[in-house]
Short mmCIF file of C-alpha atoms in Angstrom, two decimals:
data_model
loop_
_atom_site.label_atom_id
_atom_site.label_comp_id
_atom_site.label_asym_id
_atom_site.label_seq_id
_atom_site.Cartn_x
_atom_site.Cartn_y
_atom_site.Cartn_z
CA LYS A 92 94.01 107.31 103.04
CA GLN A 93 97.03 105.32 104.19
CA GLU A 94 99.08 103.58 101.50
CA VAL A 95 101.85 101.13 102.30
CA THR A 96 104.55 100.12 99.81
CA GLN A 97 107.18 97.41 100.11
CA ILE A 98 110.35 97.20 98.07
CA PRO A 99 111.62 94.93 96.67
CA ALA A 100 108.71 92.69 95.72
CA ALA A 101 111.01 89.67 95.65
CA LEU A 102 114.53 88.98 96.86
CA SER A 103 116.86 85.99 96.61
CA VAL A 104 119.99 85.82 98.75
CA PRO A 105 122.53 83.12 99.62
CA GLU A 106 122.50 81.66 103.10
CA GLY A 107 124.39 83.67 105.69
CA GLU A 108 123.85 87.04 104.07
CA ASN A 109 122.45 89.99 106.03
CA LEU A 110 119.51 91.68 104.32
CA VAL A 111 117.15 94.63 104.63
CA LEU A 112 113.48 94.79 103.66
CA ASN A 113 111.90 98.18 103.14
CA CYS A 114 108.45 99.50 103.97
CA SER A 115 107.12 103.00 103.34
CA PHE A 116 103.82 104.58 104.35
CA THR A 117 102.16 107.80 103.26
CA ASP A 118 100.45 108.95 106.48
CA SER A 119 102.90 109.40 109.35
CA ALA A 120 100.09 109.58 111.95
CA ILE A 121 100.37 105.93 112.88
CA TYR A 122 99.71 104.11 116.15
CA ASN A 123 102.21 101.35 115.44
CA LEU A 124 103.97 99.48 112.65
CA GLN A 125 103.98 95.70 112.50
CA TRP A 126 106.01 93.18 110.55
CA PHE A 127 104.54 89.81 109.71
CA ARG A 128 105.78 86.64 108.10
CA GLN A 129 103.57 84.53 105.82
CA ASP A 130 104.48 81.01 104.73
CA PRO A 131 102.77 79.51 101.66
CA GLY A 132 99.22 78.44 102.43
CA LYS A 133 99.37 79.80 105.94
CA GLY A 134 98.15 82.82 107.84
CA LEU A 135 100.33 85.66 109.05
CA THR A 136 102.66 85.41 112.04
CA SER A 137 103.52 88.59 113.91
CA LEU A 138 107.28 89.16 114.07
CA LEU A 139 107.77 92.61 115.54
CA LEU A 140 105.57 95.51 116.60
CA ILE A 141 107.03 99.01 116.90
CA GLN A 142 105.01 101.58 118.78
CA SER A 143 104.85 105.07 117.30
CA SER A 144 107.06 106.38 120.13
CA GLN A 145 109.77 103.80 119.52
CA ARG A 146 112.65 103.78 117.03
CA GLU A 147 113.32 100.06 116.84
CA GLN A 148 112.53 96.59 118.12
CA THR A 149 114.68 93.48 118.15
CA SER A 150 113.88 89.79 118.33
CA GLY A 151 116.70 87.34 117.81
CA ARG A 152 118.18 87.87 114.35
CA LEU A 153 115.47 90.36 113.43
CA ASN A 154 115.62 94.11 113.96
CA ALA A 155 112.93 96.51 112.83
CA SER A 156 113.34 100.27 112.75
CA LEU A 157 110.78 103.04 112.42
CA ASP A 158 111.21 106.60 111.16
CA LYS A 159 107.78 108.20 111.32
CA SER A 160 108.86 111.55 109.96
CA SER A 161 110.06 110.01 106.71
CA GLY A 162 107.33 107.37 106.61
CA ARG A 163 109.73 104.44 106.56
CA SER A 164 110.41 101.19 108.35
CA THR A 165 113.04 98.58 107.70
CA LEU A 166 113.33 94.94 108.71
CA TYR A 167 116.90 93.75 109.08
CA ILE A 168 117.56 90.00 109.04
CA ALA A 169 121.01 88.94 110.17
CA ALA A 170 122.76 85.77 109.00
CA SER A 171 119.86 84.61 106.84
CA GLN A 172 118.88 80.92 106.81
CA PRO A 173 116.84 78.83 104.34
CA GLY A 174 114.10 78.68 106.99
CA ASP A 175 113.71 82.44 106.66
CA SER A 176 112.25 81.94 103.17
CA ALA A 177 108.73 83.38 103.26
CA THR A 178 106.79 86.52 102.38
CA TYR A 179 107.31 89.43 104.75
CA LEU A 180 104.54 92.01 105.13
CA CYS A 181 104.50 95.28 106.97
CA ALA A 182 101.33 96.93 108.21
CA ALA A 183 100.68 100.42 109.56
CA ARG A 184 97.96 100.91 112.14
CA GLY A 185 96.24 104.27 112.21
CA THR A 186 95.72 106.32 115.36
CA GLY A 187 92.88 105.45 117.70
CA THR A 188 92.27 102.15 119.45
CA ALA A 189 89.78 100.96 116.85
CA SER A 190 91.71 101.92 113.75
CA LYS A 191 92.63 99.36 111.14
CA LEU A 192 95.89 97.94 109.80
CA THR A 193 96.86 98.81 106.24
CA PHE A 194 99.12 96.20 104.69
CA GLY A 195 101.80 96.41 102.06
CA THR A 196 101.93 93.85 99.26
CA GLY A 197 104.90 92.05 100.81
CA THR A 198 108.44 91.04 99.92
CA ARG A 199 108.91 87.42 98.89
CA LEU A 200 112.26 86.26 100.28
CA GLN A 201 114.15 83.18 99.18
CA VAL A 202 117.32 82.16 100.99
CA THR A 203 119.34 79.68 98.97
CA LEU A 204 121.88 77.12 100.13
CA GLU B 75 97.13 79.19 124.12
CA ALA B 76 95.03 77.95 121.23
CA GLY B 77 95.30 80.01 118.07
CA VAL B 78 92.65 81.49 115.81
CA ALA B 79 90.64 78.65 114.27
CA GLN B 80 89.11 78.90 110.80
CA SER B 81 87.08 76.49 108.71
CA PRO B 82 86.91 75.22 106.09
CA ARG B 83 90.51 75.37 104.85
CA TYR B 84 89.50 75.18 101.21
CA LYS B 85 86.28 75.76 99.30
CA ILE B 86 85.49 75.55 95.61
CA ILE B 87 82.14 76.86 94.37
CA GLU B 88 80.60 78.01 91.13
CA LYS B 89 79.78 81.65 90.54
CA ARG B 90 76.42 82.77 91.86
CA GLN B 91 76.51 80.13 94.62
CA SER B 92 76.72 81.08 98.28
CA VAL B 93 79.45 80.22 100.80
CA ALA B 94 80.11 80.75 104.50
CA PHE B 95 83.32 80.84 106.50
CA TRP B 96 83.68 80.39 110.24
CA CYS B 97 86.19 81.84 112.69
CA ASN B 98 86.80 81.20 116.38
CA PRO B 99 89.21 83.79 117.81
CA ILE B 100 91.61 83.36 120.70
CA SER B 101 89.72 83.21 123.97
CA GLY B 102 89.28 86.63 125.53
CA HIS B 103 90.11 88.58 122.38
CA ALA B 104 87.50 91.28 122.04
CA THR B 105 88.51 92.49 118.58
CA LEU B 106 87.98 90.31 115.52
CA TYR B 107 88.85 91.07 111.89
CA TRP B 108 88.07 89.52 108.52
CA TYR B 109 90.60 90.18 105.77
CA GLN B 110 90.56 89.28 102.08
CA GLN B 111 93.91 88.44 100.50
CA ILE B 112 94.01 88.15 96.73
CA LEU B 113 97.01 86.28 95.33
CA GLY B 114 100.08 88.49 95.25
CA GLN B 115 98.52 91.25 97.33
CA GLY B 116 98.49 92.23 100.97
CA PRO B 117 95.43 91.52 103.09
CA LYS B 118 92.56 94.02 102.78
CA LEU B 119 90.27 94.61 105.75
CA LEU B 120 86.64 93.63 105.12
CA ILE B 121 85.16 94.11 108.58
CA GLN B 122 86.24 94.72 112.17
CA PHE B 123 84.22 93.74 115.25
CA GLN B 124 84.66 94.97 118.81
CA ASN B 125 82.86 92.31 120.87
CA ASN B 126 79.60 91.89 118.90
CA GLY B 127 79.52 95.39 117.41
CA VAL B 128 80.81 96.46 114.00
CA VAL B 129 83.62 99.03 114.19
CA ASP B 130 84.57 99.27 110.50
CA ASP B 131 82.89 97.72 107.47
CA SER B 132 83.69 100.46 104.99
CA GLN B 133 85.38 98.06 102.54
CA LEU B 134 82.83 95.25 102.79
CA PRO B 135 80.83 94.80 99.55
CA LYS B 136 77.54 94.83 101.37
CA ASP B 137 75.46 93.85 98.35
CA ARG B 138 76.96 90.34 98.51
CA PHE B 139 79.02 90.03 101.70
CA SER B 140 77.69 89.81 105.24
CA ALA B 141 79.28 89.00 108.58
CA GLU B 142 78.08 88.53 112.11
CA ARG B 143 79.47 87.96 115.58
CA LEU B 144 76.28 87.51 117.54
CA LYS B 145 77.65 86.49 120.95
CA GLY B 146 80.92 88.40 120.71
CA VAL B 147 82.96 85.22 120.29
CA ASP B 148 83.01 83.31 117.01
CA SER B 149 82.09 84.88 113.70
CA THR B 150 80.81 83.91 110.26
CA LEU B 151 81.44 85.61 106.92
CA LYS B 152 79.04 84.91 104.07
CA ILE B 153 79.17 85.62 100.36
CA GLN B 154 75.95 85.44 98.34
CA PRO B 155 76.12 85.32 95.36
CA ALA B 156 79.80 84.71 94.71
CA LYS B 157 81.65 86.23 91.76
CA LEU B 158 84.85 85.09 90.07
CA GLU B 159 86.74 88.02 91.58
CA ASP B 160 85.92 86.77 95.09
CA SER B 161 88.54 84.04 94.65
CA ALA B 162 90.99 84.76 97.45
CA VAL B 163 92.13 83.68 100.90
CA TYR B 164 89.87 84.90 103.68
CA LEU B 165 91.80 85.50 106.87
CA CYS B 166 90.40 85.94 110.35
CA ALA B 167 92.45 87.71 113.02
CA SER B 168 91.91 88.71 116.63
CA ARG B 169 93.57 90.69 119.38
CA PRO B 170 92.78 91.80 122.93
CA GLN B 171 90.92 95.08 123.36
CA GLY B 172 93.05 98.19 123.58
CA GLY B 173 96.77 98.71 123.82
CA ASN B 174 99.51 97.86 121.37
CA SER B 175 98.94 94.12 121.16
CA PRO B 176 99.70 92.44 117.82
CA LEU B 177 97.15 90.68 115.65
CA HIS B 178 96.94 86.89 115.69
CA PHE B 179 95.87 85.32 112.39
CA GLY B 180 94.23 82.04 111.53
CA ASN B 181 95.45 79.94 108.58
CA GLY B 182 92.68 81.23 106.37
CA THR B 183 90.12 79.77 104.00
CA ARG B 184 91.14 79.56 100.35
CA LEU B 185 88.09 80.20 98.16
CA THR B 186 88.05 79.37 94.46
CA VAL B 187 85.07 80.56 92.43
CA THR B 188 84.73 78.90 89.01
#
């Protein structure tokens, strides 16, 4: 059974700082790894999807890496802004086209002025 | 492209009452998911549909929860009777069939059982 863990559970940083969010998973046989953002009272917005054959994906100030062998993924946010404040969740999708996503519990990020 | 639509946004009921949630996925998305997200936790899959067939309902409490997607488009999730521990946000998500496409989520329905 896949288990996904995110550390830290909460993080507060001043504006402009670069930061790293961590995600670990127990079963390395994954199809892909996704990072989502969730604002209070809202659903999840997909940020980045890394296929199992890839090492990283970039979108703007966001960069996600994947190391399947060690069961780890990181989300790097450059030059953080107050608008980045949200909860960030990672999710590992098992192999097979019909397999489900297993989510971590998220990291709650606050970027202060 | 219109997003995943869910209704209602909020619902408050007493325990032992019944409740139903509705989801309309993005047009053309064959795969539809219902997730339960308890406060402070990540979403937990309740049921996954591929068109109008159930792919995975292993974590659905079938004694009180039911879901259907009769025409392979919109879907309803029902709870009868509700318990206090069912208080959560119920999220619907969809994606196209196959491939590495990401999930698209609706804004969810926040259920409070008193």
